[in-house]
Coordinates of C-alpha atoms and ligand atoms in Angstrom, one line a residue:
X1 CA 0.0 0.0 0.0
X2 CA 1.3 3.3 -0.8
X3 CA 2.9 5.4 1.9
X4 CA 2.6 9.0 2.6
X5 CA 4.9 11.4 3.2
X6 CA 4.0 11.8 7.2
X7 CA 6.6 14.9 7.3
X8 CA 4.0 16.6 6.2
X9 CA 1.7 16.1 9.5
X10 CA 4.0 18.2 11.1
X11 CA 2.7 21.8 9.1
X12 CA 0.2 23.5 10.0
X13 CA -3.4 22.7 8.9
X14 CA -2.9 25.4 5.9
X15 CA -0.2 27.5 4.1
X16 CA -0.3 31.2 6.4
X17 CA -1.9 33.0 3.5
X18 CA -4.3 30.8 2.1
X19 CA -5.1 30.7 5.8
X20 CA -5.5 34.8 5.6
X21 CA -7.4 34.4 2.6
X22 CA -9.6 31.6 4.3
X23 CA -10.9 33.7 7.2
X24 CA -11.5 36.9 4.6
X25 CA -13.9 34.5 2.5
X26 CA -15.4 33.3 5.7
X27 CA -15.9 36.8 6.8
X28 CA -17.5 38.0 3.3
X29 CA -19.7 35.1 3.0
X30 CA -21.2 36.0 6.5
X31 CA -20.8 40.1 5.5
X32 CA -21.6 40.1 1.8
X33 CA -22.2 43.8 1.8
X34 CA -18.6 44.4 3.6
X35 CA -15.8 46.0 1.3
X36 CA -13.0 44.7 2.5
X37 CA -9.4 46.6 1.6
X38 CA -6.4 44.0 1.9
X39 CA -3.1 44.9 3.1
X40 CA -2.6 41.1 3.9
X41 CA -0.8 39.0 1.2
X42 CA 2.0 41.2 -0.9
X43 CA 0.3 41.3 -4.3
X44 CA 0.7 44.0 -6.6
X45 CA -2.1 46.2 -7.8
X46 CA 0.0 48.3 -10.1
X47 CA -0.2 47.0 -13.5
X48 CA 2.6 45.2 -16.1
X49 CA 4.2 48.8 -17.3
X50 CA 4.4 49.5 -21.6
X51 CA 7.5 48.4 -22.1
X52 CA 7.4 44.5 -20.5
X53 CA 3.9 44.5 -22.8
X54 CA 4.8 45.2 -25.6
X55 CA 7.7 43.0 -25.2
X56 CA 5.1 40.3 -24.1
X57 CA 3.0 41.2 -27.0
X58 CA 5.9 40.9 -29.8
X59 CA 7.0 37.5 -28.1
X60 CA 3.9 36.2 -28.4
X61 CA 3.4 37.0 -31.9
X62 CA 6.7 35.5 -32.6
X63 CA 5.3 32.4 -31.1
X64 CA 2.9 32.4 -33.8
X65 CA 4.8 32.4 -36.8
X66 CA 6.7 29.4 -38.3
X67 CA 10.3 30.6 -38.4
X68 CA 10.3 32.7 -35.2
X69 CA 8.7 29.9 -33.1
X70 CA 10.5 28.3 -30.2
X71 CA 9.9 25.0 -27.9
X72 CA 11.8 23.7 -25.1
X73 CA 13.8 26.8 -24.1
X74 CA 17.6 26.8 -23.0
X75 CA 17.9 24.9 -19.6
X76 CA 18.8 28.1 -17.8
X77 CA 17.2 30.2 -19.1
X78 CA 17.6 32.5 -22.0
X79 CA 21.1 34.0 -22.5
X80 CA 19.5 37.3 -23.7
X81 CA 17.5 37.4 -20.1
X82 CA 20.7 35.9 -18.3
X83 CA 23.4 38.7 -19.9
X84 CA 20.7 41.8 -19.0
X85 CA 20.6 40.3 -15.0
X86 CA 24.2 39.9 -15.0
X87 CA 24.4 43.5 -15.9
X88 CA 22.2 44.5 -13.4
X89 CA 24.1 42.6 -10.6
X90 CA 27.2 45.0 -12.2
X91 CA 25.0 48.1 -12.2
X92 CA 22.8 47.9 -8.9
X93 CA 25.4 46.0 -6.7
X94 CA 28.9 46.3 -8.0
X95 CA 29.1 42.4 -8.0
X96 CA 30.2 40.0 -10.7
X97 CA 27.9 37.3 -11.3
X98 CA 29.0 34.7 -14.3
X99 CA 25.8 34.0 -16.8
X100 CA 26.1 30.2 -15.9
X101 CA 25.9 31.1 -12.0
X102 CA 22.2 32.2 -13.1
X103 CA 19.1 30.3 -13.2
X104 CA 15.9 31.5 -14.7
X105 CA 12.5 30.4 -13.1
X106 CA 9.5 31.0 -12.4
X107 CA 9.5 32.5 -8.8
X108 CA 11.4 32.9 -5.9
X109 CA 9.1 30.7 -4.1
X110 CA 9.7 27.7 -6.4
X111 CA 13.3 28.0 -6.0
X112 CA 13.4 28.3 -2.2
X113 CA 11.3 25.6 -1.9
X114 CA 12.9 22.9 -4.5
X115 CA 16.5 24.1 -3.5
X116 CA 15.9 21.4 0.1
X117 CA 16.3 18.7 -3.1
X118 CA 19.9 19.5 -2.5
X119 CA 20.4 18.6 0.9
X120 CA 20.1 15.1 3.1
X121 CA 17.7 15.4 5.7
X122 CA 20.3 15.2 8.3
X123 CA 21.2 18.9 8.4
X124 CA 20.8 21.3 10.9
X125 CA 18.5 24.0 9.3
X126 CA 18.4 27.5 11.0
X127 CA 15.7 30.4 10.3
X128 CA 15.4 33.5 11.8
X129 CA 12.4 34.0 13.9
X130 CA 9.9 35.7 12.2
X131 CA 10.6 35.3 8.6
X132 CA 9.1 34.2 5.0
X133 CA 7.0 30.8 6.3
X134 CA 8.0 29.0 2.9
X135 CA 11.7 28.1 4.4
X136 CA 10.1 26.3 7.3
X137 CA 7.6 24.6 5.7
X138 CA 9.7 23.4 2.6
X139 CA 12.0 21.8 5.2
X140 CA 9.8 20.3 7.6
X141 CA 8.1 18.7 4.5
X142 CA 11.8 17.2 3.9
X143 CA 11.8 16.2 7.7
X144 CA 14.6 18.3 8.5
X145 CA 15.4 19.9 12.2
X146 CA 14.8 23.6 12.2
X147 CA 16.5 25.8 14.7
X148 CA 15.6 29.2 15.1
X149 CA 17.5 32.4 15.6
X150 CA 15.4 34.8 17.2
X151 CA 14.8 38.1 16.0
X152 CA 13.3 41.2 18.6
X153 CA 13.0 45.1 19.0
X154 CA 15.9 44.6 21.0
X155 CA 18.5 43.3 17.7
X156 CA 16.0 45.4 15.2
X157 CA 14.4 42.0 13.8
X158 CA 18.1 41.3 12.5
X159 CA 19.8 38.5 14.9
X160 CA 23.4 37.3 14.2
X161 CA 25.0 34.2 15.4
X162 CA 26.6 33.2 18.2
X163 CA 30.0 30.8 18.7
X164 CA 27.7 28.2 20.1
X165 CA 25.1 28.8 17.3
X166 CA 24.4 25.0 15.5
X167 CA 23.8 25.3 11.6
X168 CA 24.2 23.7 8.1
X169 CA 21.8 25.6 6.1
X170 CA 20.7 29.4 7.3
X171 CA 17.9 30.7 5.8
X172 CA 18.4 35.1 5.6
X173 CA 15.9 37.6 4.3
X174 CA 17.0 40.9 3.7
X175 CA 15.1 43.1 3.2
X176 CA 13.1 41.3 5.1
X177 CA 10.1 39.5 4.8
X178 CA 8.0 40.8 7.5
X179 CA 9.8 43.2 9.3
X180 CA 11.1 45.1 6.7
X181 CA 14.3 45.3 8.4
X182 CA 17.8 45.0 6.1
X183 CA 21.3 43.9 7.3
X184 CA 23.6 46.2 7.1
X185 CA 26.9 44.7 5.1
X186 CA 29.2 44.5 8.6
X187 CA 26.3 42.1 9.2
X188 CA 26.3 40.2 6.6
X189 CA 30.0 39.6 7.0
X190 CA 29.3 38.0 10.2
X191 CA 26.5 35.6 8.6
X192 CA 28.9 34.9 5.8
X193 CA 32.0 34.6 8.3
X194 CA 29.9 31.7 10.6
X195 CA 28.5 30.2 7.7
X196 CA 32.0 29.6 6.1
X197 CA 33.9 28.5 9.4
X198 CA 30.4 26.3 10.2
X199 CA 30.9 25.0 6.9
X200 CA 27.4 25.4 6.2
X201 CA 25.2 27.3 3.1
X202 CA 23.3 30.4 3.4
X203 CA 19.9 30.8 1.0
X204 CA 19.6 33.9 0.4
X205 CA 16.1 35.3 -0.5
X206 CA 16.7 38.8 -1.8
X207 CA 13.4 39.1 -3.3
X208 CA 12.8 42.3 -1.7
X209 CA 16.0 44.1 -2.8
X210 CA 14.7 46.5 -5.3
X211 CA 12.6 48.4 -2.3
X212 CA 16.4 49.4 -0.3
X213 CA 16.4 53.2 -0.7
X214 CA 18.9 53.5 1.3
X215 CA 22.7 53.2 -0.8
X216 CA 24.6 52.2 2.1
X217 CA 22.8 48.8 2.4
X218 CA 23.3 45.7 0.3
X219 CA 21.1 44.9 -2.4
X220 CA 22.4 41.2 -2.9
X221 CA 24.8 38.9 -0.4
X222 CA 27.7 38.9 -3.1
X223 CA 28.7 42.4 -2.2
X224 CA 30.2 40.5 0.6
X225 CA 34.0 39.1 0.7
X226 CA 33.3 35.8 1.5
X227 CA 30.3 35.6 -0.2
X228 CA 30.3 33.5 -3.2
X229 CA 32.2 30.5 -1.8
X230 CA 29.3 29.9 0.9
X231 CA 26.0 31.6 -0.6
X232 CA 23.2 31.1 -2.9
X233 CA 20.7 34.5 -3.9
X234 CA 17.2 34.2 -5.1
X235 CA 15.0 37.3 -6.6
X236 CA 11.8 37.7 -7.9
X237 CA 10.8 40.1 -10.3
X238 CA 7.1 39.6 -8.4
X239 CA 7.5 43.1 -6.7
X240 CA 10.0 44.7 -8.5
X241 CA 8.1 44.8 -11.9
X242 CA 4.9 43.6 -10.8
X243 CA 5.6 40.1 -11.9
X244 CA 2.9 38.6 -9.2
X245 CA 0.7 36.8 -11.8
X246 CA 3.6 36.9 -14.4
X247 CA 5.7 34.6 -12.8
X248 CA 10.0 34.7 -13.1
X249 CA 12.6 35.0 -10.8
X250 CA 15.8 34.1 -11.2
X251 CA 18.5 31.9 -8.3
X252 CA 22.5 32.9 -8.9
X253 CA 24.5 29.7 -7.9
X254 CA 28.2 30.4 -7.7
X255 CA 30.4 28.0 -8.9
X256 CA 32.7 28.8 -6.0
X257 CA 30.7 26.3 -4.1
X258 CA 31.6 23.0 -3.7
X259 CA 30.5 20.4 -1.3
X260 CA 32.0 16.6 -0.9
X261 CA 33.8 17.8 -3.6
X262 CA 30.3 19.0 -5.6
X263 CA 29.8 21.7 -7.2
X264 CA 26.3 23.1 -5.8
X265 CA 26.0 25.0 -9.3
X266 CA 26.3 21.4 -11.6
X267 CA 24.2 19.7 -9.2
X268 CA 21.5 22.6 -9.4
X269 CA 21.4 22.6 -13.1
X270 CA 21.1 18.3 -12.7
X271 CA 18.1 18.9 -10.3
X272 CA 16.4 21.8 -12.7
X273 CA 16.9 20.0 -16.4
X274 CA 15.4 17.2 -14.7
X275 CA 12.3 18.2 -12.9
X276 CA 11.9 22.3 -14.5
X277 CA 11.3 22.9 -18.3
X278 CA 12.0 26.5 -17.9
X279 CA 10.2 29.8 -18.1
X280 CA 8.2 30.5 -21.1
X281 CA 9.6 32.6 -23.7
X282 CA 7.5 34.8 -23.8
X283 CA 7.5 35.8 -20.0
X284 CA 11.3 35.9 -20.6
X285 CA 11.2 38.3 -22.8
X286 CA 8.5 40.0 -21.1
X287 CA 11.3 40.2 -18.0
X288 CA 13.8 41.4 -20.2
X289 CA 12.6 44.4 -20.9
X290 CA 11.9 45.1 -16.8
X291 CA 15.6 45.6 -17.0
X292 CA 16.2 47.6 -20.4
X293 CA 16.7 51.4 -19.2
X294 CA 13.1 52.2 -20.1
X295 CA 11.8 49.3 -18.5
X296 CA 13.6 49.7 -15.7
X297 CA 12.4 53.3 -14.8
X298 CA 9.0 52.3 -15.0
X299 CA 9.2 49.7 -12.3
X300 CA 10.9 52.1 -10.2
X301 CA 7.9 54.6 -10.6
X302 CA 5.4 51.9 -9.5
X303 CA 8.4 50.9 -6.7
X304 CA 8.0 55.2 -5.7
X305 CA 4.5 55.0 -5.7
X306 CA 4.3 51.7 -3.2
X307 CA 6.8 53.9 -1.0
X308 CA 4.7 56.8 -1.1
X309 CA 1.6 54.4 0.4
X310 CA 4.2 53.1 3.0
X311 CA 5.0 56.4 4.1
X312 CA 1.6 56.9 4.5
X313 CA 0.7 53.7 6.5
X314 CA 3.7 55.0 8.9
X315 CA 2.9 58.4 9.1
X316 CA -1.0 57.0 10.6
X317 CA 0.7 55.0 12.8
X318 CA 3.2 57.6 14.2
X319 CA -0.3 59.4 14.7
X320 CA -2.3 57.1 16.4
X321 CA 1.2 56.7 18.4
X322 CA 1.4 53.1 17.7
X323 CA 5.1 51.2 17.7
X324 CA 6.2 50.3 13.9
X325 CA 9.1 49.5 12.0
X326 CA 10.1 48.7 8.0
X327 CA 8.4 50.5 5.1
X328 CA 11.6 52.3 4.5
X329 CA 13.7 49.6 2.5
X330 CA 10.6 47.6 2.2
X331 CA 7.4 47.4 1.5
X332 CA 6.4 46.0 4.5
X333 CA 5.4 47.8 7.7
X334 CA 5.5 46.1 10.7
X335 CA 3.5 46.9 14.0
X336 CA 2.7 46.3 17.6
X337 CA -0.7 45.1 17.8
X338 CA 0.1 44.3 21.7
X339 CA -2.8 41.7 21.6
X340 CA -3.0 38.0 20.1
X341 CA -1.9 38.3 16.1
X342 CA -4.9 36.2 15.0
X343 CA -7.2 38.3 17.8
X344 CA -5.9 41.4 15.8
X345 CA -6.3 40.3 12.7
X346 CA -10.0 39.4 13.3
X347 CA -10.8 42.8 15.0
X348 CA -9.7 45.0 12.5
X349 CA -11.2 42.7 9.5
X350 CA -14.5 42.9 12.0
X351 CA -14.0 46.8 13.0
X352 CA -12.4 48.3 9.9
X353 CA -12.6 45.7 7.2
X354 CA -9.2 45.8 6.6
X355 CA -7.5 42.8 6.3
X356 CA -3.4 42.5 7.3
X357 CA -1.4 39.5 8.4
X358 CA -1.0 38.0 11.8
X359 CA 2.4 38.2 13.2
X360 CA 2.6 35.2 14.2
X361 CA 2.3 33.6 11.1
X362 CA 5.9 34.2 10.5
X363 CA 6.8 32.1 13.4
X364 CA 6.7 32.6 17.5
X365 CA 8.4 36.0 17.8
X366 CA 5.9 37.6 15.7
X367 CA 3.5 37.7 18.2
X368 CA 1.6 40.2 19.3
X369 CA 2.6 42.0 15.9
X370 CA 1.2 42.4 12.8
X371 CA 2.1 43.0 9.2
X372 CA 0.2 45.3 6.8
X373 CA 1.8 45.9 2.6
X374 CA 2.1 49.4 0.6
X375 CA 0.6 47.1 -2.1
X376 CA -2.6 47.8 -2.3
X377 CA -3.7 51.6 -4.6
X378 CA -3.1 54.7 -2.6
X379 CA -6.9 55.3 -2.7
X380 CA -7.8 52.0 -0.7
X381 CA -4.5 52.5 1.5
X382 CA -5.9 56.1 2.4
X383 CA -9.2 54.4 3.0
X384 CA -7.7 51.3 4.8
X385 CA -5.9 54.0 6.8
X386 CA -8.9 56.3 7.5
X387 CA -11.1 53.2 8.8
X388 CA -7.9 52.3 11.2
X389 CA -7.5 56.2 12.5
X390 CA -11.2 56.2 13.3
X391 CA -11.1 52.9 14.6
X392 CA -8.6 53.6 17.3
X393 CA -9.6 57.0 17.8
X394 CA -13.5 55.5 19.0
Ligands
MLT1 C1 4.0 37.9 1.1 O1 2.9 38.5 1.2 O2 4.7 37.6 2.1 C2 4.4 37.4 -0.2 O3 3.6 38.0 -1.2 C3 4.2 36.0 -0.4 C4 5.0 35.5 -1.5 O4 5.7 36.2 -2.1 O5 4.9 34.3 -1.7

């Protein structure tokens, strides 16, 4: 008789935001006249900009026609997509990345999770408490033992290691995913120091890294010395050009890294060409044109006006003098809700209609906070915003 995969008893009874969007349908169903404004899940609202459409639209027409047609695509990826991110690694970050070091795909998310193929079970997993919940649950579907590193107002939601610190794979976020908070390149030289005395592989999920404002911070590990002999990077293009429903990311393996005497990079490629067929063509195009100049500049307008809401949300809560953090480097802001995260979450979708996401759905030390997005228009933020002011001014 077949057997299940019993690792998977161990996650919670459903992914946190189909959880969040669960309880919203609940709460419509029994309110149908309620007009709910979500600041929960980090979707875009702001639409594809000209240029990735009409580079869409022109791929698409060349998959139409006999002698422009294409099939299976290059393992990888497309060179022409490859070559434009491996100039903007140049640009953005200063850092060399070769075009084989990069993988094409169809999300951050995909990546993160498949990238636990590469690992035995036996390995020490360590994630920083509260964080993105895919890089738990991808590892306790594997059945692997996850340490956490815990992250408070007190170390700015940005914990380091310790000597004594146990870890073979370390799971960082910067900007981070939900605090908003970005590590500062002295700290990633720690991270990157442990992890190569330790041994052990940091994933890095830079999906965020678009939203850093700020110069002096990092935008991708490899500005680090250090870096590309123990570190793997994965970005989206899901927030950056509004790539949500789209779909493409893209993973930079360095062939620095090698493991038993395995290259990470050759066995990543084995594990994709086996079980991935690639983006399609046309969406690679599509994300080649998100970093021509043109295209480029009109992902950072809709990246400006996502900051502009954020500024917003903070400037509310600065008003209604309530504790927050992020939404300066990122597009999340994070808050003290100083009840239950779930309790909160309820009330407000109850008192205000608004709909954020429970702290504690990024693990234990996010209760009793709560995470609200600058993706939502700036007309339903203002609303969202004007429904919270009144709320706790009652
Ligand atoms: C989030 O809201 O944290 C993200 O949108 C989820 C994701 O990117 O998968």
């Amino acid at each position: 008789m077949v057997k299940l995969n019993t690792n998977f008893r161990n996650l919670k009874e459903s992914y946190l935001f189909s959880g969040v969007a669960r309880r919203i349908r609940e709460f419509k169903a029994a309110n149908p006249s309620a007009d709910i404004i979500r600041l929960s899940i980090g979707d875009v609202t702001r639409p594809l900009t000209a240029p990735v459409v009409d580079a869409l639209v022109k791929a698409s027409k060349e998959m139409g026609v006999a002698e422009t047609f294409r099939g299976y695509g290059d393992e990888q990826g497309y060179g022409f997509l490859q070559l434009k991110i491996k100039e903007y690694y140049q640009k953005t970050a200063n850092v060399t990345v070769e075009q084989d070091e990069i993988f094409i795909s169809d999300g951050a998310k995909s990546d993160i999770g498949n990238f636990t193929d590469m690992f035995d079970t036996d390995n020490i997993v360590l994630v920083p408490d509260p964080v993105y919940p895919v890089y738990v649950d991808s590892n306790l579907m594997d059945g692997r033992k996850i340490v956490y590193i815990q992250g408070c107002e007190a170390n700015g939601f940005l914990p380091l290691p310790e000597e004594k610190t146990q870890a073979d794979i370390i799971y960082l976020c910067s900007p981070n995913n939900p605090t908003g908070a970005v590590y500062t390149r002295e700290q990633l030289k720690v991270w990157v120091d442990f992890a190569l005395k330790k041994g052990a592989i940091i994933l890095f999920d830079a999906a965020y890294e678009s939203f850093i404002s700020d110069s002096s911070l990092p935008r991708s590990i490899f500005e680090v010395e250090g870096a590309k002999d123990c570190a793997v990077e994965f970005c989206s293009l899901s927030k950056t050009a509004g790539f949500t429903g789209t779909r493409c990311g893209y993973t930079v393996v360095p062939k620095n890294i090698v493991v038993d005497g395995v290259s990470l990079n050759r066995m990543w490629l084995r594990r994709q060409t086996t079980k991935f067929n690639g983006t399609s063509y046309i969406v690679q195009r599509g994300a080649e044109a998100v970093f021509t100049s043109e295209g480029y500049a009109s992902c950072r307008q809709s990246i400006a006006y996502y900051m502009e809401n954020a500024r917003m949300i903070a400037s509310t809560l600065d008003k209604l003098g309530i504790w927050h953090t992020g939404g300066v480097n990122s597009p999340y802001i994070w808050l003290r809700c100083g009840m239950d995260s779930w309790d909160y979450f309820d009330y407000l979708l109850r008192e205000a209609n608004v709909a954020g996401t429970p702290g504690s759905g990024f693990g234990k030390c996010g209760e009793g906070y709560f995470r609200l997005t600058a993706f939502n228009t700036k007309e339903r933020t203002a609303e969202a915003l004007a429904r919270i002011a009144a709320l706790y001014n009652r």
